[in-house]
Amino acid sequence: RISQYSNTQNKVSAADFFSNHPFHLRVEELSRQVWAPLKKGAVDQTHWFYERARGQYANQQANLTTAQKKLYLRQNPRAQMFTKTDLAKFILSFEELPHEVSLGAQKAFAGSARSPGFVGRIAKEWEKDNGRTFNELWFKRAIAKAICFRKVDRLVFQQDWYGGYKANIVTYTLAKFASMVRETGRHVDFMKIWELQGISDPLEFKLEEIAEAVNNILVNPPKNTTANVSEWAKKPECWEAVKEASLKLGGGLDAFLIDHEESTERESDAKTTQVIRDNI
């Protein structure tokens, strides 16, 4: 509280107070160790840089020579840097909580009277098995979600029908896609997206289709609710309306879906590996 109330020049956000939780230390460690697969035509392998504390990305370049800085930026491109609140948006969107993401970065991360937020959910999950869920597989899946999120963010902006509320459209689009996949009894193959460091054309077209349908629901709130689109997007009723929208996955997406058994097996193997890492 002293930090919050006395710091008038540089605002201390709620996210800053959670940066030393073991979860964030784990994600930071993985982000520095795990190399992303080479993209087509690329020469250097890269990291997805997790900025656990504000200013880390810039600070790590401060004392480098020009040659060292060039290498650092090739291996840690700015486009692959993400923060704690970014991570919250990526994860909560795919956990089908777009109305919480729409509350804003800080509330989605730290929680509010309505929900425990990203922080509360992570802390609870960490206590279940001492953080073994948050392993290399989890990290790669999280990055795949980041790839989808940022791709949809760019796609929405390019659409003829786009007229604003991009942040809401993006999170609702990904949540709707996750819901549609869940209803088939299968899972998104995030490891496929991780390996490609991108998505296929059929998946891109499907996400565009979902985004347009989502936009129509967001900009046409029911008469008995608020006419403000941003406020409408924060309501659970808005998510219910999007969930009920009649859309089909269609063909061409099988390469990006896996069976429940395969997904569970991967998670089990990753937890076992994390136990070995913890013991080492």
PDB file of C-alpha atoms in Angstrom:
ATOM      1  CA  ARG A   1       0.000   0.000   0.000  1.00  0.00           C
ATOM      2  CA  ILE A   2       2.889   2.373   0.739  1.00  0.00           C
ATOM      3  CA  SER A   3       4.217   1.626  -2.762  1.00  0.00           C
ATOM      4  CA  GLN A   4       0.802   2.191  -4.282  1.00  0.00           C
ATOM      5  CA  TYR A   5      -0.129   5.406  -2.484  1.00  0.00           C
ATOM      6  CA  SER A   6       3.255   7.154  -2.438  1.00  0.00           C
ATOM      7  CA  ASN A   7       4.230   6.454  -6.039  1.00  0.00           C
ATOM      8  CA  THR A   8       2.713   9.318  -7.979  1.00  0.00           C
ATOM      9  CA  GLN A   9       5.110   9.592 -10.916  1.00  0.00           C
ATOM     10  CA  ASN A  10       5.226   5.914 -11.902  1.00  0.00           C
ATOM     11  CA  LYS A  11       1.972   4.129 -11.238  1.00  0.00           C
ATOM     12  CA  VAL A  12       2.407   0.739  -9.573  1.00  0.00           C
ATOM     13  CA  SER A  13      -0.111  -1.657 -11.091  1.00  0.00           C
ATOM     14  CA  ALA A  14      -1.704  -4.669  -9.435  1.00  0.00           C
ATOM     15  CA  ALA A  15       0.258  -6.930 -11.791  1.00  0.00           C
ATOM     16  CA  ASP A  16       3.558  -5.647 -10.382  1.00  0.00           C
ATOM     17  CA  PHE A  17       2.748  -6.987  -6.914  1.00  0.00           C
ATOM     18  CA  PHE A  18       2.418 -10.559  -8.152  1.00  0.00           C
ATOM     19  CA  SER A  19       5.690 -10.747 -10.096  1.00  0.00           C
ATOM     20  CA  ASN A  20       7.619 -12.775  -7.491  1.00  0.00           C
ATOM     21  CA  HIS A  21       5.159 -15.675  -7.256  1.00  0.00           C
ATOM     22  CA  PRO A  22       6.871 -18.993  -8.192  1.00  0.00           C
ATOM     23  CA  PHE A  23       4.571 -19.228 -11.218  1.00  0.00           C
ATOM     24  CA  HIS A  24       6.091 -16.114 -12.786  1.00  0.00           C
ATOM     25  CA  LEU A  25       9.611 -17.230 -11.939  1.00  0.00           C
ATOM     26  CA  ARG A  26       8.853 -20.554 -13.669  1.00  0.00           C
ATOM     27  CA  VAL A  27       7.459 -18.877 -16.802  1.00  0.00           C
ATOM     28  CA  GLU A  28      10.439 -16.507 -16.900  1.00  0.00           C
ATOM     29  CA  GLU A  29      12.861 -19.443 -16.604  1.00  0.00           C
ATOM     30  CA  LEU A  30      11.132 -21.357 -19.407  1.00  0.00           C
ATOM     31  CA  SER A  31      11.004 -18.289 -21.632  1.00  0.00           C
ATOM     32  CA  ARG A  32      14.791 -17.935 -21.397  1.00  0.00           C
ATOM     33  CA  GLN A  33      15.524 -21.649 -21.892  1.00  0.00           C
ATOM     34  CA  VAL A  34      13.034 -22.841 -24.521  1.00  0.00           C
ATOM     35  CA  TRP A  35      13.933 -22.057 -28.133  1.00  0.00           C
ATOM     36  CA  ALA A  36      11.072 -21.608 -30.575  1.00  0.00           C
ATOM     37  CA  PRO A  37      11.171 -23.722 -33.775  1.00  0.00           C
ATOM     38  CA  LEU A  38      12.663 -21.895 -36.756  1.00  0.00           C
ATOM     39  CA  LYS A  39      10.114 -20.114 -38.923  1.00  0.00           C
ATOM     40  CA  LYS A  40      10.288 -20.677 -42.663  1.00  0.00           C
ATOM     41  CA  GLY A  41      13.202 -18.687 -44.089  1.00  0.00           C
ATOM     42  CA  ALA A  42      14.549 -17.686 -40.644  1.00  0.00           C
ATOM     43  CA  VAL A  43      18.218 -18.114 -39.708  1.00  0.00           C
ATOM     44  CA  ASP A  44      18.271 -17.544 -35.935  1.00  0.00           C
ATOM     45  CA  GLN A  45      16.324 -19.483 -33.342  1.00  0.00           C
ATOM     46  CA  THR A  46      14.382 -17.214 -31.019  1.00  0.00           C
ATOM     47  CA  HIS A  47      12.896 -17.017 -27.540  1.00  0.00           C
ATOM     48  CA  TRP A  48       9.459 -15.781 -26.560  1.00  0.00           C
ATOM     49  CA  PHE A  49      10.590 -13.268 -23.933  1.00  0.00           C
ATOM     50  CA  TYR A  50       8.437 -13.081 -20.798  1.00  0.00           C
ATOM     51  CA  GLU A  51       8.744  -9.704 -19.091  1.00  0.00           C
ATOM     52  CA  ARG A  52       8.093 -10.728 -15.494  1.00  0.00           C
ATOM     53  CA  ALA A  53       8.951  -7.289 -14.107  1.00  0.00           C
ATOM     54  CA  ARG A  54       8.402  -4.022 -15.928  1.00  0.00           C
ATOM     55  CA  GLY A  55      11.386  -2.849 -17.952  1.00  0.00           C
ATOM     56  CA  GLN A  56      13.200  -6.230 -17.997  1.00  0.00           C
ATOM     57  CA  TYR A  57      13.333  -6.400 -21.785  1.00  0.00           C
ATOM     58  CA  ALA A  58      14.963  -2.966 -22.100  1.00  0.00           C
ATOM     59  CA  ASN A  59      17.184  -3.380 -19.035  1.00  0.00           C
ATOM     60  CA  GLN A  60      18.776  -6.549 -20.378  1.00  0.00           C
ATOM     61  CA  GLN A  61      19.982  -4.586 -23.415  1.00  0.00           C
ATOM     62  CA  ALA A  62      21.340  -1.635 -21.418  1.00  0.00           C
ATOM     63  CA  ASN A  63      24.992  -2.691 -21.073  1.00  0.00           C
ATOM     64  CA  LEU A  64      25.395  -4.603 -24.334  1.00  0.00           C
ATOM     65  CA  THR A  65      27.731  -3.622 -27.145  1.00  0.00           C
ATOM     66  CA  THR A  66      26.173  -2.841 -30.542  1.00  0.00           C
ATOM     67  CA  ALA A  67      27.002  -6.349 -31.829  1.00  0.00           C
ATOM     68  CA  GLN A  68      25.659  -8.007 -28.658  1.00  0.00           C
ATOM     69  CA  LYS A  69      22.464  -5.947 -28.842  1.00  0.00           C
ATOM     70  CA  LYS A  70      21.864  -6.984 -32.472  1.00  0.00           C
ATOM     71  CA  LEU A  71      22.269 -10.661 -31.512  1.00  0.00           C
ATOM     72  CA  TYR A  72      20.013 -10.169 -28.475  1.00  0.00           C
ATOM     73  CA  LEU A  73      17.271  -8.613 -30.612  1.00  0.00           C
ATOM     74  CA  ARG A  74      17.541 -11.378 -33.228  1.00  0.00           C
ATOM     75  CA  GLN A  75      17.168 -14.013 -30.509  1.00  0.00           C
ATOM     76  CA  ASN A  76      14.562 -12.056 -28.516  1.00  0.00           C
ATOM     77  CA  PRO A  77      12.523 -10.092 -31.096  1.00  0.00           C
ATOM     78  CA  ARG A  78      10.246  -7.418 -29.686  1.00  0.00           C
ATOM     79  CA  ALA A  79       7.288  -9.023 -31.487  1.00  0.00           C
ATOM     80  CA  GLN A  80       7.783 -12.083 -29.250  1.00  0.00           C
ATOM     81  CA  MET A  81       7.919 -10.184 -25.952  1.00  0.00           C
ATOM     82  CA  PHE A  82       4.881 -10.491 -23.689  1.00  0.00           C
ATOM     83  CA  THR A  83       3.952  -9.273 -20.212  1.00  0.00           C
ATOM     84  CA  LYS A  84       1.956 -10.696 -17.301  1.00  0.00           C
ATOM     85  CA  THR A  85      -1.252  -8.984 -18.388  1.00  0.00           C
ATOM     86  CA  ASP A  86      -0.723 -10.192 -21.977  1.00  0.00           C
ATOM     87  CA  LEU A  87      -0.401 -13.750 -20.684  1.00  0.00           C
ATOM     88  CA  ALA A  88      -3.627 -13.362 -18.704  1.00  0.00           C
ATOM     89  CA  LYS A  89      -5.495 -12.303 -21.875  1.00  0.00           C
ATOM     90  CA  PHE A  90      -4.106 -15.230 -23.895  1.00  0.00           C
ATOM     91  CA  ILE A  91      -4.999 -17.849 -21.269  1.00  0.00           C
ATOM     92  CA  LEU A  92      -8.381 -16.499 -20.134  1.00  0.00           C
ATOM     93  CA  SER A  93      -9.579 -16.153 -23.739  1.00  0.00           C
ATOM     94  CA  PHE A  94      -9.017 -19.855 -24.379  1.00  0.00           C
ATOM     95  CA  GLU A  95     -10.519 -20.724 -20.991  1.00  0.00           C
ATOM     96  CA  GLU A  96     -13.747 -19.203 -22.339  1.00  0.00           C
ATOM     97  CA  LEU A  97     -13.756 -16.129 -20.116  1.00  0.00           C
ATOM     98  CA  PRO A  98     -13.873 -13.280 -22.679  1.00  0.00           C
ATOM     99  CA  HIS A  99     -16.229 -11.203 -20.502  1.00  0.00           C
ATOM    100  CA  GLU A 100     -13.495 -11.153 -17.832  1.00  0.00           C
ATOM    101  CA  VAL A 101     -10.799 -10.183 -20.352  1.00  0.00           C
ATOM    102  CA  SER A 102     -13.145  -7.369 -21.435  1.00  0.00           C
ATOM    103  CA  LEU A 103     -13.028  -5.924 -17.905  1.00  0.00           C
ATOM    104  CA  GLY A 104      -9.563  -4.608 -18.791  1.00  0.00           C
ATOM    105  CA  ALA A 105      -5.976  -5.813 -18.437  1.00  0.00           C
ATOM    106  CA  GLN A 106      -5.568  -5.103 -14.713  1.00  0.00           C
ATOM    107  CA  LYS A 107      -8.940  -6.510 -13.591  1.00  0.00           C
ATOM    108  CA  ALA A 108      -8.583  -9.599 -15.795  1.00  0.00           C
ATOM    109  CA  PHE A 109      -5.153 -10.164 -14.280  1.00  0.00           C
ATOM    110  CA  ALA A 110      -5.662  -9.268 -10.612  1.00  0.00           C
ATOM    111  CA  GLY A 111      -9.347 -10.080 -10.307  1.00  0.00           C
ATOM    112  CA  SER A 112     -12.331  -8.080  -9.120  1.00  0.00           C
ATOM    113  CA  ALA A 113     -15.451  -8.461  -7.008  1.00  0.00           C
ATOM    114  CA  ARG A 114     -16.885 -10.562  -9.853  1.00  0.00           C
ATOM    115  CA  SER A 115     -14.034 -13.049 -10.269  1.00  0.00           C
ATOM    116  CA  PRO A 116     -10.686 -14.240  -8.845  1.00  0.00           C
ATOM    117  CA  GLY A 117      -8.967 -13.149 -12.057  1.00  0.00           C
ATOM    118  CA  PHE A 118      -5.891 -14.746 -13.567  1.00  0.00           C
ATOM    119  CA  VAL A 119      -3.906 -14.382 -10.314  1.00  0.00           C
ATOM    120  CA  GLY A 120      -6.468 -16.209  -8.200  1.00  0.00           C
ATOM    121  CA  ARG A 121      -6.874 -19.052 -10.672  1.00  0.00           C
ATOM    122  CA  ILE A 122      -3.115 -19.545 -11.097  1.00  0.00           C
ATOM    123  CA  ALA A 123      -2.444 -19.480  -7.333  1.00  0.00           C
ATOM    124  CA  LYS A 124      -5.147 -22.117  -6.774  1.00  0.00           C
ATOM    125  CA  GLU A 125      -3.852 -24.306  -9.614  1.00  0.00           C
ATOM    126  CA  TRP A 126      -0.248 -23.980  -8.363  1.00  0.00           C
ATOM    127  CA  GLU A 127      -1.206 -25.253  -4.904  1.00  0.00           C
ATOM    128  CA  LYS A 128      -2.881 -28.381  -6.332  1.00  0.00           C
ATOM    129  CA  ASP A 129       0.362 -30.081  -7.432  1.00  0.00           C
ATOM    130  CA  ASN A 130       3.096 -27.662  -6.395  1.00  0.00           C
ATOM    131  CA  GLY A 131       3.279 -26.119  -9.849  1.00  0.00           C
ATOM    132  CA  ARG A 132       3.896 -29.276 -11.874  1.00  0.00           C
ATOM    133  CA  THR A 133       1.085 -28.305 -14.245  1.00  0.00           C
ATOM    134  CA  PHE A 134       3.156 -25.285 -15.278  1.00  0.00           C
ATOM    135  CA  ASN A 135       5.832 -27.081 -17.240  1.00  0.00           C
ATOM    136  CA  GLU A 136       7.430 -26.867 -20.675  1.00  0.00           C
ATOM    137  CA  LEU A 137       4.307 -28.240 -22.400  1.00  0.00           C
ATOM    138  CA  TRP A 138       2.149 -25.637 -20.630  1.00  0.00           C
ATOM    139  CA  PHE A 139       4.558 -22.904 -21.716  1.00  0.00           C
ATOM    140  CA  LYS A 140       4.542 -24.011 -25.370  1.00  0.00           C
ATOM    141  CA  ARG A 141       0.745 -24.188 -25.336  1.00  0.00           C
ATOM    142  CA  ALA A 142       0.619 -20.698 -23.810  1.00  0.00           C
ATOM    143  CA  ILE A 143       2.815 -19.377 -26.624  1.00  0.00           C
ATOM    144  CA  ALA A 144       0.562 -21.080 -29.195  1.00  0.00           C
ATOM    145  CA  LYS A 145      -2.358 -19.190 -27.615  1.00  0.00           C
ATOM    146  CA  ALA A 146      -0.322 -15.986 -27.892  1.00  0.00           C
ATOM    147  CA  ILE A 147       0.292 -16.710 -31.590  1.00  0.00           C
ATOM    148  CA  CYS A 148      -3.461 -17.194 -32.174  1.00  0.00           C
ATOM    149  CA  PHE A 149      -4.349 -14.079 -30.165  1.00  0.00           C
ATOM    150  CA  ARG A 150      -1.939 -11.823 -32.035  1.00  0.00           C
ATOM    151  CA  LYS A 151      -2.894 -13.310 -35.404  1.00  0.00           C
ATOM    152  CA  VAL A 152      -6.602 -12.672 -34.792  1.00  0.00           C
ATOM    153  CA  ASP A 153      -5.738  -9.173 -33.556  1.00  0.00           C
ATOM    154  CA  ARG A 154      -4.155  -8.432 -36.950  1.00  0.00           C
ATOM    155  CA  LEU A 155      -6.903 -10.190 -38.937  1.00  0.00           C
ATOM    156  CA  VAL A 156      -9.753  -8.291 -37.293  1.00  0.00           C
ATOM    157  CA  PHE A 157      -8.148  -4.935 -38.055  1.00  0.00           C
ATOM    158  CA  GLN A 158      -7.983  -5.848 -41.773  1.00  0.00           C
ATOM    159  CA  GLN A 159     -11.666  -6.777 -42.184  1.00  0.00           C
ATOM    160  CA  ASP A 160     -14.095  -4.622 -44.186  1.00  0.00           C
ATOM    161  CA  TRP A 161     -16.726  -4.918 -41.473  1.00  0.00           C
ATOM    162  CA  TYR A 162     -14.398  -3.787 -38.659  1.00  0.00           C
ATOM    163  CA  GLY A 163     -15.572  -0.609 -36.951  1.00  0.00           C
ATOM    164  CA  GLY A 164     -13.938  -0.725 -33.529  1.00  0.00           C
ATOM    165  CA  TYR A 165     -13.890  -2.764 -30.267  1.00  0.00           C
ATOM    166  CA  LYS A 166     -10.984  -4.889 -31.510  1.00  0.00           C
ATOM    167  CA  ALA A 167      -9.911  -6.038 -28.038  1.00  0.00           C
ATOM    168  CA  ASN A 168     -13.393  -7.405 -27.309  1.00  0.00           C
ATOM    169  CA  ILE A 169     -13.771  -9.045 -30.727  1.00  0.00           C
ATOM    170  CA  VAL A 170     -10.411 -10.835 -30.422  1.00  0.00           C
ATOM    171  CA  THR A 171     -10.995 -12.382 -26.995  1.00  0.00           C
ATOM    172  CA  TYR A 172     -14.592 -13.375 -27.845  1.00  0.00           C
ATOM    173  CA  THR A 173     -13.491 -14.925 -31.160  1.00  0.00           C
ATOM    174  CA  LEU A 174     -10.902 -17.152 -29.486  1.00  0.00           C
ATOM    175  CA  ALA A 175     -13.269 -18.084 -26.655  1.00  0.00           C
ATOM    176  CA  LYS A 176     -15.978 -19.032 -29.178  1.00  0.00           C
ATOM    177  CA  PHE A 177     -13.470 -21.116 -31.163  1.00  0.00           C
ATOM    178  CA  ALA A 178     -12.349 -22.892 -27.952  1.00  0.00           C
ATOM    179  CA  SER A 179     -16.002 -23.526 -27.044  1.00  0.00           C
ATOM    180  CA  MET A 180     -16.771 -24.959 -30.496  1.00  0.00           C
ATOM    181  CA  VAL A 181     -13.780 -27.326 -30.277  1.00  0.00           C
ATOM    182  CA  ARG A 182     -14.717 -28.395 -26.731  1.00  0.00           C
ATOM    183  CA  GLU A 183     -18.237 -29.271 -27.895  1.00  0.00           C
ATOM    184  CA  THR A 184     -16.749 -31.781 -30.376  1.00  0.00           C
ATOM    185  CA  GLY A 185     -15.025 -33.596 -27.479  1.00  0.00           C
ATOM    186  CA  ARG A 186     -11.604 -32.802 -28.928  1.00  0.00           C
ATOM    187  CA  HIS A 187      -8.855 -30.300 -28.086  1.00  0.00           C
ATOM    188  CA  VAL A 188      -6.945 -27.659 -30.034  1.00  0.00           C
ATOM    189  CA  ASP A 189      -3.520 -29.078 -30.944  1.00  0.00           C
ATOM    190  CA  PHE A 190      -1.498 -26.185 -29.576  1.00  0.00           C
ATOM    191  CA  MET A 191       1.736 -28.111 -30.140  1.00  0.00           C
ATOM    192  CA  LYS A 192       1.044 -28.022 -33.887  1.00  0.00           C
ATOM    193  CA  ILE A 193       0.712 -24.231 -33.708  1.00  0.00           C
ATOM    194  CA  TRP A 194       3.906 -24.065 -31.610  1.00  0.00           C
ATOM    195  CA  GLU A 195       5.821 -26.135 -34.169  1.00  0.00           C
ATOM    196  CA  LEU A 196       4.600 -23.980 -37.073  1.00  0.00           C
ATOM    197  CA  GLN A 197       4.882 -20.732 -35.081  1.00  0.00           C
ATOM    198  CA  GLY A 198       1.716 -19.821 -36.930  1.00  0.00           C
ATOM    199  CA  ILE A 199      -1.680 -21.064 -38.117  1.00  0.00           C
ATOM    200  CA  SER A 200      -2.886 -22.563 -41.402  1.00  0.00           C
ATOM    201  CA  ASP A 201      -5.087 -20.830 -43.971  1.00  0.00           C
ATOM    202  CA  PRO A 202      -8.210 -22.932 -43.150  1.00  0.00           C
ATOM    203  CA  LEU A 203      -7.869 -22.044 -39.450  1.00  0.00           C
ATOM    204  CA  GLU A 204      -7.319 -18.390 -40.338  1.00  0.00           C
ATOM    205  CA  PHE A 205     -10.479 -18.340 -42.491  1.00  0.00           C
ATOM    206  CA  LYS A 206     -12.512 -19.996 -39.724  1.00  0.00           C
ATOM    207  CA  LEU A 207     -11.332 -17.449 -37.149  1.00  0.00           C
ATOM    208  CA  GLU A 208     -12.267 -14.619 -39.555  1.00  0.00           C
ATOM    209  CA  GLU A 209     -15.746 -16.117 -39.915  1.00  0.00           C
ATOM    210  CA  ILE A 210     -16.159 -16.412 -36.138  1.00  0.00           C
ATOM    211  CA  ALA A 211     -14.870 -12.857 -35.640  1.00  0.00           C
ATOM    212  CA  GLU A 212     -17.513 -11.431 -37.993  1.00  0.00           C
ATOM    213  CA  ALA A 213     -20.304 -13.291 -36.183  1.00  0.00           C
ATOM    214  CA  VAL A 214     -18.925 -12.127 -32.816  1.00  0.00           C
ATOM    215  CA  ASN A 215     -18.781  -8.521 -34.030  1.00  0.00           C
ATOM    216  CA  ASN A 216     -22.472  -8.642 -35.024  1.00  0.00           C
ATOM    217  CA  ILE A 217     -23.445  -9.805 -31.528  1.00  0.00           C
ATOM    218  CA  LEU A 218     -21.223  -7.278 -29.758  1.00  0.00           C
ATOM    219  CA  VAL A 219     -22.424  -4.222 -31.690  1.00  0.00           C
ATOM    220  CA  ASN A 220     -26.097  -5.203 -31.382  1.00  0.00           C
ATOM    221  CA  PRO A 221     -26.721  -5.570 -27.631  1.00  0.00           C
ATOM    222  CA  PRO A 222     -30.273  -6.548 -26.587  1.00  0.00           C
ATOM    223  CA  LYS A 223     -32.694  -3.671 -25.954  1.00  0.00           C
ATOM    224  CA  ASN A 224     -33.073  -4.638 -22.280  1.00  0.00           C
ATOM    225  CA  THR A 225     -29.366  -4.136 -21.580  1.00  0.00           C
ATOM    226  CA  THR A 226     -26.826  -1.322 -21.922  1.00  0.00           C
ATOM    227  CA  ALA A 227     -26.352   0.164 -25.389  1.00  0.00           C
ATOM    228  CA  ASN A 228     -22.649   0.654 -24.655  1.00  0.00           C
ATOM    229  CA  VAL A 229     -20.738  -2.077 -26.505  1.00  0.00           C
ATOM    230  CA  SER A 230     -17.760  -2.092 -24.107  1.00  0.00           C
ATOM    231  CA  GLU A 231     -20.074  -2.509 -21.096  1.00  0.00           C
ATOM    232  CA  TRP A 232     -22.141  -5.177 -22.891  1.00  0.00           C
ATOM    233  CA  ALA A 233     -18.923  -7.143 -23.581  1.00  0.00           C
ATOM    234  CA  LYS A 234     -18.161  -7.282 -19.836  1.00  0.00           C
ATOM    235  CA  LYS A 235     -21.395  -9.110 -19.030  1.00  0.00           C
ATOM    236  CA  PRO A 236     -21.684 -12.920 -18.733  1.00  0.00           C
ATOM    237  CA  GLU A 237     -24.918 -12.569 -20.735  1.00  0.00           C
ATOM    238  CA  CYS A 238     -22.889 -11.351 -23.697  1.00  0.00           C
ATOM    239  CA  TRP A 239     -20.737 -14.479 -23.571  1.00  0.00           C
ATOM    240  CA  GLU A 240     -23.888 -16.621 -23.360  1.00  0.00           C
ATOM    241  CA  ALA A 241     -25.219 -14.911 -26.499  1.00  0.00           C
ATOM    242  CA  VAL A 242     -21.951 -15.583 -28.364  1.00  0.00           C
ATOM    243  CA  LYS A 243     -21.875 -19.203 -27.171  1.00  0.00           C
ATOM    244  CA  GLU A 244     -25.377 -19.761 -28.515  1.00  0.00           C
ATOM    245  CA  ALA A 245     -24.484 -18.399 -31.972  1.00  0.00           C
ATOM    246  CA  SER A 246     -24.925 -21.161 -34.537  1.00  0.00           C
ATOM    247  CA  LEU A 247     -21.522 -21.750 -36.122  1.00  0.00           C
ATOM    248  CA  LYS A 248     -19.843 -24.955 -37.317  1.00  0.00           C
ATOM    249  CA  LEU A 249     -16.167 -25.857 -37.326  1.00  0.00           C
ATOM    250  CA  GLY A 250     -16.365 -27.472 -40.756  1.00  0.00           C
ATOM    251  CA  GLY A 251     -13.580 -29.373 -42.485  1.00  0.00           C
ATOM    252  CA  GLY A 252      -9.936 -28.552 -42.966  1.00  0.00           C
ATOM    253  CA  LEU A 253      -9.184 -28.141 -39.267  1.00  0.00           C
ATOM    254  CA  ASP A 254      -8.435 -31.768 -38.349  1.00  0.00           C
ATOM    255  CA  ALA A 255      -4.689 -31.105 -38.463  1.00  0.00           C
ATOM    256  CA  PHE A 256      -5.147 -28.655 -35.582  1.00  0.00           C
ATOM    257  CA  LEU A 257      -7.311 -30.885 -33.383  1.00  0.00           C
ATOM    258  CA  ILE A 258      -6.377 -33.861 -31.186  1.00  0.00           C
ATOM    259  CA  ASP A 259      -8.326 -36.423 -29.178  1.00  0.00           C
ATOM    260  CA  HIS A 260      -8.864 -36.038 -25.439  1.00  0.00           C
ATOM    261  CA  GLU A 261      -6.764 -39.135 -24.675  1.00  0.00           C
ATOM    262  CA  GLU A 262      -3.745 -37.823 -26.571  1.00  0.00           C
ATOM    263  CA  SER A 263      -4.011 -34.429 -24.881  1.00  0.00           C
ATOM    264  CA  THR A 264      -4.208 -36.037 -21.418  1.00  0.00           C
ATOM    265  CA  GLU A 265      -1.251 -38.302 -22.170  1.00  0.00           C
ATOM    266  CA  ARG A 266       0.886 -35.326 -23.191  1.00  0.00           C
ATOM    267  CA  GLU A 267      -0.010 -33.501 -19.965  1.00  0.00           C
ATOM    268  CA  SER A 268       0.844 -36.545 -17.851  1.00  0.00           C
ATOM    269  CA  ASP A 269       4.240 -36.957 -19.541  1.00  0.00           C
ATOM    270  CA  ALA A 270       5.011 -33.261 -19.116  1.00  0.00           C
ATOM    271  CA  LYS A 271       4.174 -33.381 -15.389  1.00  0.00           C
ATOM    272  CA  THR A 272       6.488 -36.383 -14.936  1.00  0.00           C
ATOM    273  CA  THR A 273       9.289 -34.506 -16.669  1.00  0.00           C
ATOM    274  CA  GLN A 274       8.666 -31.462 -14.458  1.00  0.00           C
ATOM    275  CA  VAL A 275       8.986 -33.649 -11.317  1.00  0.00           C
ATOM    276  CA  ILE A 276      12.426 -34.762 -12.572  1.00  0.00           C
ATOM    277  CA  ARG A 277      13.413 -31.135 -13.255  1.00  0.00           C
ATOM    278  CA  ASP A 278      12.257 -30.072  -9.777  1.00  0.00           C
ATOM    279  CA  ASN A 279      14.279 -32.857  -8.149  1.00  0.00           C
ATOM    280  CA  ILE A 280      17.390 -31.888 -10.135  1.00  0.00           C
TER     281      ILE A 280
END
